[in-house]
Coordinates of C-alpha atoms in Angstrom, one line a residue:
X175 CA 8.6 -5.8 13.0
X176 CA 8.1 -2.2 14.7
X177 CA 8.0 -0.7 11.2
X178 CA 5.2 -3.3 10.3
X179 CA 3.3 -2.7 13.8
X180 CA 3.4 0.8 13.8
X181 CA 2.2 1.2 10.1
X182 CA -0.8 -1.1 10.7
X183 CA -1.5 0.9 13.8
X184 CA -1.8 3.7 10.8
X185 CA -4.0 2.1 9.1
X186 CA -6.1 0.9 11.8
X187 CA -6.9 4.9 12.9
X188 CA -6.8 5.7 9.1
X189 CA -9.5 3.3 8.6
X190 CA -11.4 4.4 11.9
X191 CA -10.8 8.2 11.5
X192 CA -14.6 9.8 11.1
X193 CA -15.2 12.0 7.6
X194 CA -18.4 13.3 7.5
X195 CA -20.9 13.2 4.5
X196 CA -19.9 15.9 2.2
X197 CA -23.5 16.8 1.5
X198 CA -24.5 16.6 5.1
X199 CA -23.9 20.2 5.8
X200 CA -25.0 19.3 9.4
X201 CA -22.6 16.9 9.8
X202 CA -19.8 19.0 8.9
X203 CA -21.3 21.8 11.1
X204 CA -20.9 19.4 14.0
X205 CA -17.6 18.2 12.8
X206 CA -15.6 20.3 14.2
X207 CA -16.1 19.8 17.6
X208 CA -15.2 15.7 17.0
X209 CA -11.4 16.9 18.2
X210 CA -10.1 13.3 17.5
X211 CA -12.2 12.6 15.0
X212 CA -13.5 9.8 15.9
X213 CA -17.4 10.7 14.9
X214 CA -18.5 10.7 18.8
X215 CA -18.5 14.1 20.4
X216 CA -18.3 14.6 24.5
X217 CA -18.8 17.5 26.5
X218 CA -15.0 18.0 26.7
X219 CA -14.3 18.1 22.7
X220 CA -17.7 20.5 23.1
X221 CA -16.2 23.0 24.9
X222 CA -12.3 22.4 23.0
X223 CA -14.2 23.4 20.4
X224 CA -15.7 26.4 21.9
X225 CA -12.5 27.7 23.3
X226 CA -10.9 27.6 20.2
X227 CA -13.1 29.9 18.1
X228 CA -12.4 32.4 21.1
X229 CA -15.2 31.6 23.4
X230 CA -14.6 32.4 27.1
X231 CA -14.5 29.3 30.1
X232 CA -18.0 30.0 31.6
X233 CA -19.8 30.3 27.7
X234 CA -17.3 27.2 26.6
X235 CA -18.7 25.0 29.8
X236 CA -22.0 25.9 29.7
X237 CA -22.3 25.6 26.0
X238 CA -20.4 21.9 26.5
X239 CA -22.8 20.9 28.6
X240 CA -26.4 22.1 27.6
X241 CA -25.6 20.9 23.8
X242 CA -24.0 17.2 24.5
X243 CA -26.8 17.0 27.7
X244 CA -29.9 18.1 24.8
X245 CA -28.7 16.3 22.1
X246 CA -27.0 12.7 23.2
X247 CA -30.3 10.5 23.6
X248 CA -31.6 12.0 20.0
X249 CA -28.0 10.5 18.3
X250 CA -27.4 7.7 19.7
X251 CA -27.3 4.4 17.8
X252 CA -27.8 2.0 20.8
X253 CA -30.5 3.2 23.2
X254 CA -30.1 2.0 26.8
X255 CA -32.5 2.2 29.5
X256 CA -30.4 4.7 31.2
X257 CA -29.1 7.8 29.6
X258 CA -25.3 7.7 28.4
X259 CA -24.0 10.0 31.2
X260 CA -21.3 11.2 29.3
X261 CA -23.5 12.6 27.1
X262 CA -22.0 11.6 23.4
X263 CA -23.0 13.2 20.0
X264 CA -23.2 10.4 17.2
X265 CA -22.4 12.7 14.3
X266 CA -23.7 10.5 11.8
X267 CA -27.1 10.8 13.3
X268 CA -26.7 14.2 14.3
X269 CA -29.9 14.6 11.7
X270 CA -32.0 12.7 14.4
X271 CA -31.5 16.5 16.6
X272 CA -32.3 18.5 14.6
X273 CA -35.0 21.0 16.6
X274 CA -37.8 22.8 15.9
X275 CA -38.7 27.1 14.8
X276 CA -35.6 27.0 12.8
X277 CA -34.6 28.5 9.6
X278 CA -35.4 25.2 7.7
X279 CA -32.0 25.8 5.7
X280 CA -31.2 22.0 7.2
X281 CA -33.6 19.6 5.9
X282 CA -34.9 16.9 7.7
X283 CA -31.8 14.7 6.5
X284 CA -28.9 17.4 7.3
X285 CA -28.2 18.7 4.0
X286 CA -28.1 22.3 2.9
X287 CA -31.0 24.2 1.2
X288 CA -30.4 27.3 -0.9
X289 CA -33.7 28.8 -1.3
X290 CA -34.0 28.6 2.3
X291 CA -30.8 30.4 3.1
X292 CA -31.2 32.9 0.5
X293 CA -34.9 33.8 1.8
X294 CA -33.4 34.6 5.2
X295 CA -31.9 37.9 3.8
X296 CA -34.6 38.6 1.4
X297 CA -37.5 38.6 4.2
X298 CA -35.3 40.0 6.9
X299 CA -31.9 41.8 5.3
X300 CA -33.6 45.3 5.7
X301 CA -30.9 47.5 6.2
X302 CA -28.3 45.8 4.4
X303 CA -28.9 42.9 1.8
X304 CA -26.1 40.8 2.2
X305 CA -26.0 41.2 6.4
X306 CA -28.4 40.9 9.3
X307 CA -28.8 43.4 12.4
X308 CA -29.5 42.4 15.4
X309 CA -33.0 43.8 15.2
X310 CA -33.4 41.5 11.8
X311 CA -31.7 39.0 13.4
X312 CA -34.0 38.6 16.3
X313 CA -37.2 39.2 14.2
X314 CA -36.1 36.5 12.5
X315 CA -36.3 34.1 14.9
X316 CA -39.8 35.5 16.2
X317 CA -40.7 34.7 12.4
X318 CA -39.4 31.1 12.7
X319 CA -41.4 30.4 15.8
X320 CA -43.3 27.1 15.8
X321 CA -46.2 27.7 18.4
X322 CA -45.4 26.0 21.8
X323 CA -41.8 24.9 20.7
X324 CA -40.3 26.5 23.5
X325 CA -37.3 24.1 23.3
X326 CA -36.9 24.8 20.0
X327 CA -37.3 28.8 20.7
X328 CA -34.4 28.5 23.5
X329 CA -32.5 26.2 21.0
X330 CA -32.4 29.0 18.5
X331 CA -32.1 31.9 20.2
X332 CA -29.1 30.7 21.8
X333 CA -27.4 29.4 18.7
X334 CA -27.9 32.6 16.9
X335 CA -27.0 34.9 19.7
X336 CA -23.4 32.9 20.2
X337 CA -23.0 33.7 16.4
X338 CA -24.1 37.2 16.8
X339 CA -21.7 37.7 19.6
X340 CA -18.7 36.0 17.9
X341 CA -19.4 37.0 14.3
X342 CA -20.5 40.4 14.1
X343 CA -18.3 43.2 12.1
X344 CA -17.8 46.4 14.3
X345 CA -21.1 48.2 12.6
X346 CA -23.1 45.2 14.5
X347 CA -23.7 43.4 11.2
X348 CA -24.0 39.9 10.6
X349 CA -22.5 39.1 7.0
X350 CA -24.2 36.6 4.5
X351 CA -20.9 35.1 3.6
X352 CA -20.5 34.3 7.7
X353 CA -23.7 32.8 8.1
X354 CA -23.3 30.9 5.0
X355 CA -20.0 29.5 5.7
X356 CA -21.2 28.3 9.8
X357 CA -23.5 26.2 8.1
X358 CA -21.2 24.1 6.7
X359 CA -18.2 24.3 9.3
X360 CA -15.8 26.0 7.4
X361 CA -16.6 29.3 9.6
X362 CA -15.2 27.1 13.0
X363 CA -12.2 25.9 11.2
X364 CA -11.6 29.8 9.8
X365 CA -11.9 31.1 13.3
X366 CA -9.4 28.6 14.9
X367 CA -6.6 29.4 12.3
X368 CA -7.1 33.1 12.7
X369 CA -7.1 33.0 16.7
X370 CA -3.9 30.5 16.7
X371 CA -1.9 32.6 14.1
X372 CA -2.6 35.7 16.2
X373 CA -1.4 33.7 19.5
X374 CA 1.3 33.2 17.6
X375 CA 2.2 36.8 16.8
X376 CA 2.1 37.7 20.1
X377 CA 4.1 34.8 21.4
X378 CA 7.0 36.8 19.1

């Protein structure tokens, strides 16, 4: 009888266990930060998320709370008249976010677009074709500028600085293959593994 119970509990969370679309880049961008999987983020799993990839308390906490607090209301499926004050993040609808004076490399719908990533380094990639400088990075984003967006200005500003911060190589470069790979994720999940296997060399 436990056997029984405990393998339909299995297949209960099996069942319930969130996979995101595996053309909806978006959604596996966002993905990563669902820490149980469960295809509802909250500010806690936010900032678990943060602090994985290496990101200090204050960033972590602040990051945890001005993304679930900006992008809640715009995912939820069931609107109340009051806003969820736990501030969830419906994956599945995390298309329904999706802000303004960006690179347009999501479209509307959350999937990936390879003539918009690939026109990001042949506009901007001056120096280097297959990397961005900070200079190039930030003329980008006065490039991508949609006139009186100033939420969407903030909004990308602050994404790309965080990945400027975290990603560059020590000559200050922003490789193609790193931006291309936080689209879809795979970047967050790289990052986690490298920063637990090196906790665990110096746990030896």
């Amino acid at each position: 009888m436990a056997s029984s119970a405990l393998s339909s509990k299995t297949k209960k969370e099996e069942v319930e266990r969130f996979v995101p679309n595996e053309h909806d880049f978006l959604q596996r961008h966002v993905a990563f930060f669902d820490r149980n999987h469960d295809g509802i983020v909250y500010p806690w799993e936010t900032f678990q998320g943060f602090r994985s990839i290496g990101c200090g308390i204050f960033l972590s906490t602040a990051s945890a709370f001005l993304i679930n607090m900006a992008l809640s209301s715009k995912t939820l499926t069931r609107q109340g008249k009051c806003p969820n004050l736990l501030f969830p993040i419906e994956v599945k609808n995390i298309h329904k976010a999706k802000h303004g004076s960006d690179s347009g490399v999501y479209d509307s719908e959350g999937r990936f677009v390879p003539l918009k990533f690939e026109e990001m380094f042949s506009k901007h990639a001056r120096t280097h074709h297959n990397a961005l400088t900070s200079d190039e990075l930030m003329a980008m984003l006065k490039t991508n500028r949609e006139p009186k967006d100033y939420k969407g200005w903030v909004a990308s500003y602050a994404e790309w600085k965080i990945l400027y911060y975290l990603c560059k190589d020590k000559h200050g470069l922003l490789a193609k293959d790193t931006v291309r790979a936080v689209y879809d994720g795979s970047l967050f999940e790289r990052m986690e593994m490298e920063r637990q296997s090196a906790n665990k060399k110096a746990d030896m």
